[in-house]
XYZ file of N, CA, C and O in Angstrom:
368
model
N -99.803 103.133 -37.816
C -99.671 104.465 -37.267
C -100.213 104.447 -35.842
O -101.366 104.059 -35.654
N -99.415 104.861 -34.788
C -99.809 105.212 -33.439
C -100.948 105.945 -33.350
O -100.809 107.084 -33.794
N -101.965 105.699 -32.954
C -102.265 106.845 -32.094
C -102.497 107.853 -31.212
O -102.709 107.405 -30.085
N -102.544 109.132 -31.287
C -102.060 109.434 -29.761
C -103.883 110.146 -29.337
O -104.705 110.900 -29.859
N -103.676 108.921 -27.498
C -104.605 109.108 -26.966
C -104.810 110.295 -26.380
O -103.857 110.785 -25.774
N -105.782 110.846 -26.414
C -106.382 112.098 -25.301
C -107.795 111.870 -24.807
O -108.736 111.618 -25.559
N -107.848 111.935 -23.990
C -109.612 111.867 -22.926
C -109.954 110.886 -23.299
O -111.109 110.752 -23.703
N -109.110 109.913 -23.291
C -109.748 108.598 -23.276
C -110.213 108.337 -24.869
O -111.178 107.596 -25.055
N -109.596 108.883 -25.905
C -110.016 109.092 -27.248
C -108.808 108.503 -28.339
O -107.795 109.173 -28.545
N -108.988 107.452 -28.870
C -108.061 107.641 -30.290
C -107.779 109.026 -30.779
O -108.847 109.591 -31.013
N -107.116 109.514 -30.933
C -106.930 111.139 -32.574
C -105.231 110.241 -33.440
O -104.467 109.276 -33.425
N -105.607 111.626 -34.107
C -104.626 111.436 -34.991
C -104.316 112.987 -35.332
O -105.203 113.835 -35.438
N -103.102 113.210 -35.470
C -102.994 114.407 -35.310
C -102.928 115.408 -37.091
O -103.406 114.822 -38.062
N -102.607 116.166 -37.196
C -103.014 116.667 -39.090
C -101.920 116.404 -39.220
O -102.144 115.675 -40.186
N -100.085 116.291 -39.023
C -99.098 115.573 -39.206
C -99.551 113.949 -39.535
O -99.626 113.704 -40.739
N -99.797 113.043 -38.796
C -100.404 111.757 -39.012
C -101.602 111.541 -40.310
O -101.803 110.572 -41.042
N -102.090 112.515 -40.252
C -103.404 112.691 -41.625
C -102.940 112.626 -42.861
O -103.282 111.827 -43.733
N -101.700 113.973 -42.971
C -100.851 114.131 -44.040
C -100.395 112.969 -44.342
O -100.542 112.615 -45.512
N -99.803 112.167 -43.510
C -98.901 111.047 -43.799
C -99.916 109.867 -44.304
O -99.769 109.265 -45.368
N -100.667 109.703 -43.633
C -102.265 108.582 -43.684
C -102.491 108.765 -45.293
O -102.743 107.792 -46.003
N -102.403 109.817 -45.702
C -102.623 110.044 -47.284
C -102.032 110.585 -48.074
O -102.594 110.955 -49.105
N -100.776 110.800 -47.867
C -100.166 110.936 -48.869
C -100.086 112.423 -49.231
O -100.094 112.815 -50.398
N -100.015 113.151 -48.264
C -100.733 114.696 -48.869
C -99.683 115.775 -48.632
O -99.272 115.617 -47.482
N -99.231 116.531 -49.062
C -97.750 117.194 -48.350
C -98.726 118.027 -47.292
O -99.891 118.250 -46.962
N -97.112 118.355 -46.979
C -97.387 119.098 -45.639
C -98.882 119.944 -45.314
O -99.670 119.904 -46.259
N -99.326 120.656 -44.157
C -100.428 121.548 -44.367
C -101.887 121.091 -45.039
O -102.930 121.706 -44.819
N -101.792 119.916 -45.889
C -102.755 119.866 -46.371
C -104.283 119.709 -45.745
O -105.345 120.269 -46.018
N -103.866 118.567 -44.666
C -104.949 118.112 -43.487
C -105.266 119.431 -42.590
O -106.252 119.525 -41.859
N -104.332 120.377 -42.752
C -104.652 121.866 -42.094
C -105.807 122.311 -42.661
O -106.944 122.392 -42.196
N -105.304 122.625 -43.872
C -106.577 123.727 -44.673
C -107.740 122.807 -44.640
O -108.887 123.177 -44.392
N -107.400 121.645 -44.890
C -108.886 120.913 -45.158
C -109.339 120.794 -43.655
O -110.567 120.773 -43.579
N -108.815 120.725 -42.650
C -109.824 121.250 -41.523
C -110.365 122.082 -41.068
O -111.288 122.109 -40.254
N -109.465 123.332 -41.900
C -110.000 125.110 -41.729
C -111.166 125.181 -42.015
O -112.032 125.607 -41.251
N -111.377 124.720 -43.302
C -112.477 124.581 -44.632
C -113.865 123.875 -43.591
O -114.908 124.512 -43.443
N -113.676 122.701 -43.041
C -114.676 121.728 -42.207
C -114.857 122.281 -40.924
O -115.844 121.917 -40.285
N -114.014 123.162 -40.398
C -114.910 123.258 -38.973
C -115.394 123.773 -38.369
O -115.248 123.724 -37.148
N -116.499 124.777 -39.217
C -117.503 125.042 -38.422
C -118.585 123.895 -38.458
O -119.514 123.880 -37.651
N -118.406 122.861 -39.510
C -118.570 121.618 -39.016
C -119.035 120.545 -38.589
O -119.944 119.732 -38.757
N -117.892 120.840 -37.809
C -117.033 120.216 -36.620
C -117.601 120.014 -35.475
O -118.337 120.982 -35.283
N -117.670 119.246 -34.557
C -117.661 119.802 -32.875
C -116.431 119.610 -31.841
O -115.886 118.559 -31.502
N -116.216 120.651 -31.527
C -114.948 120.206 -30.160
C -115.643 119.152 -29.566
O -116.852 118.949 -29.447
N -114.393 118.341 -29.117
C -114.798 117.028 -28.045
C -115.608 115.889 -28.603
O -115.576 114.764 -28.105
N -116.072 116.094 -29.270
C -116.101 114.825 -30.522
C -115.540 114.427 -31.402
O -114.923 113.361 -31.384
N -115.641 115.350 -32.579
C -115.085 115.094 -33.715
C -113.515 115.690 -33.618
O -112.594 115.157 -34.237
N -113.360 116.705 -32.875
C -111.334 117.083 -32.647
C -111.576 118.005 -31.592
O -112.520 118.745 -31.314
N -110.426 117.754 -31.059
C -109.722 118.388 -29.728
C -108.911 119.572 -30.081
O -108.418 119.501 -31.207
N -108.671 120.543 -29.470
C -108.034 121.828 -29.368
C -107.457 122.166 -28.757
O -107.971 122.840 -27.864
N -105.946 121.979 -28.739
C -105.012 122.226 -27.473
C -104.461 123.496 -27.244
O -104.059 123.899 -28.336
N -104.299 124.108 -26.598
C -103.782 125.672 -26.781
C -102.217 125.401 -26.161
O -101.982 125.029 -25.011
N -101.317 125.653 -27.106
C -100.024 125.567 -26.294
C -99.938 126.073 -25.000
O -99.048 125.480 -24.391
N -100.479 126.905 -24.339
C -100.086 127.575 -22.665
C -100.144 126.746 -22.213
O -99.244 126.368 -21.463
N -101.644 125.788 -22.528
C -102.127 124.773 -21.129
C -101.674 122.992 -21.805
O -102.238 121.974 -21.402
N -100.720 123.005 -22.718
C -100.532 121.867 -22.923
C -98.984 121.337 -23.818
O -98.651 120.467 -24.623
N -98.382 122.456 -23.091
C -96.800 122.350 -23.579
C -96.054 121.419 -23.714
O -95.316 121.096 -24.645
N -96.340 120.804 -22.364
C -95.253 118.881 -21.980
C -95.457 118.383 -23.588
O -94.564 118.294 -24.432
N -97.101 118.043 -23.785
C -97.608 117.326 -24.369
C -97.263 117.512 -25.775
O -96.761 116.697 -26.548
N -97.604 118.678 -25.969
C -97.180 119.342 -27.562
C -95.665 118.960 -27.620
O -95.393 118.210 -28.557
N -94.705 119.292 -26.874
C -93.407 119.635 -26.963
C -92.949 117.380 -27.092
O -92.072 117.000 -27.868
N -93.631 116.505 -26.335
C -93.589 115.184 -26.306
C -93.717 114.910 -27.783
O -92.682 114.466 -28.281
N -94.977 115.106 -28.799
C -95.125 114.680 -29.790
C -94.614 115.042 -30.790
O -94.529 114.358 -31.810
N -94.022 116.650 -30.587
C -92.794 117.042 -31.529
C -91.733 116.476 -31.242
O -90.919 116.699 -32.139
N -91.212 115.700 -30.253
C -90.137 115.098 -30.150
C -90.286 113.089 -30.499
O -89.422 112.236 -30.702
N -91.716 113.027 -30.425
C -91.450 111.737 -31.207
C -91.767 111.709 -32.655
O -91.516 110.709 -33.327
N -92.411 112.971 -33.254
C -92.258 113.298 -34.832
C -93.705 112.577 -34.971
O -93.924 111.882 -35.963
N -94.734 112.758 -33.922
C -95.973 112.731 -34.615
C -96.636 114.032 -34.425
O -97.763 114.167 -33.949
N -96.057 114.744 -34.726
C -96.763 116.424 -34.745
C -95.558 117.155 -35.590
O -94.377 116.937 -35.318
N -95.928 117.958 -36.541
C -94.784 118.990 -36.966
C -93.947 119.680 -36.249
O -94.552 120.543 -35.613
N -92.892 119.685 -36.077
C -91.881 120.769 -35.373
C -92.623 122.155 -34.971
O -92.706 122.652 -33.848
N -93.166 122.668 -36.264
C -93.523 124.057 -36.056
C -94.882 123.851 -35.056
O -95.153 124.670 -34.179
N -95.353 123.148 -35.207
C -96.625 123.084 -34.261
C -96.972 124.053 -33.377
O -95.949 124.199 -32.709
N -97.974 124.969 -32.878
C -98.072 125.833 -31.844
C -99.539 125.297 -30.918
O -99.570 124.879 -29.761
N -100.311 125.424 -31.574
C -101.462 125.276 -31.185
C -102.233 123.372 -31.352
O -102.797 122.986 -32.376
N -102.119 122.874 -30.633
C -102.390 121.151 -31.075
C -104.103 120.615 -31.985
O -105.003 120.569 -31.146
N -104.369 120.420 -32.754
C -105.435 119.857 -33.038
C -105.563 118.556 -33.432
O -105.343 118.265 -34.608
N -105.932 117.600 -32.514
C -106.169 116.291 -32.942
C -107.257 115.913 -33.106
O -108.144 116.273 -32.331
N -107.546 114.973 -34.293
C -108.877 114.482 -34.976
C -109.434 113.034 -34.481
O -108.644 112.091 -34.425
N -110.877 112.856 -34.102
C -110.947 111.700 -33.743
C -111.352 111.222 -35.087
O -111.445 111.780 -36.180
N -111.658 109.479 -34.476
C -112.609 108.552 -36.095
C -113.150 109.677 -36.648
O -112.801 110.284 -37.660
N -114.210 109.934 -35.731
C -115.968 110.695 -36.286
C -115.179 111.749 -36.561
O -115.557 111.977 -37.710
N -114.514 112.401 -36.376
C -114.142 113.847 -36.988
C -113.428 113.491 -38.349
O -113.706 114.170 -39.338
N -112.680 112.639 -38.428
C -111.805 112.377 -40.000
C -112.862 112.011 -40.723
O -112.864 112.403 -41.890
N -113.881 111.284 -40.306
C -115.172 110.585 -40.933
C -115.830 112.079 -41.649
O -116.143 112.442 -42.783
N -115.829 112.436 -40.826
C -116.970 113.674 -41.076
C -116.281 114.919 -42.347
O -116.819 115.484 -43.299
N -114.991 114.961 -41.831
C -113.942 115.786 -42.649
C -114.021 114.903 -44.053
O -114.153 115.582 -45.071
N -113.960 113.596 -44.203
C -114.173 113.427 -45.427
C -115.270 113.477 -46.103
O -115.257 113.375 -47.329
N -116.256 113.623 -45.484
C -117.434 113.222 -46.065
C -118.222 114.885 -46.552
O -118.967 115.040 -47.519
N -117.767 116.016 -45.525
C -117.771 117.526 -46.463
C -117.117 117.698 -47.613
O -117.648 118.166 -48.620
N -115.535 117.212 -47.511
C -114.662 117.475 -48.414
C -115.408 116.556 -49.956
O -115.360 117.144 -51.036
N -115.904 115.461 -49.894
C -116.152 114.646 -50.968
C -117.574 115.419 -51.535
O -117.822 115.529 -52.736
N -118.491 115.953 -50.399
C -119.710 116.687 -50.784
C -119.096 117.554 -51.642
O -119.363 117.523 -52.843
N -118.079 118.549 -51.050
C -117.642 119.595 -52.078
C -117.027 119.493 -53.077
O -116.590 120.449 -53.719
N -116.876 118.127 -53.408
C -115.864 118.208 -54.716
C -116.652 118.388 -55.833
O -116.135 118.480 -56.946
């Protein structure tokens, strides 16, 4: 699996997560809803707001590592998937 760089950062985007495990659609969504307060921006995931990052969003929906519907971008670094699993496994 590619990853797509930002600030000099590996991520992976919650399209790529889903796929990484097997999970249908949305799933890597909610389970980041659930984790991020968390979280920290700029470490553990990035936050793209479509206004200020359209090219980019609109690039990775066209190479099919982001969902079509995509609006708003959130990509996960290591330490953030690290961390996302390691709440999610606390809470089980």
């Amino acid at each position: 699996m590619q990853p797509i760089v930002h600030a000099n950062t590996d991520t992976l985007s919650l399209r790529q997560l889903d796929e990484l495990n097997a999970l249908p659609k949305g799933t890597s969504f909610r389970l980041f809803r659930r984790c991020e307060q968390h979280l920290e921006e700029g470490r553990d995931f990035f936050y793209l707001p479509a206004d200020e990052h359209k090219a980019l969003i609109n690039d990775l929906k066209a190479s099919g590592q982001i969902y079509a519907t995509t609006v708003n971008l959130v990509l996960l670094t290591r330490t953030g998937y690290a961390r996302m699993q390691q709440i999610t496994r606390g809470a089980s």
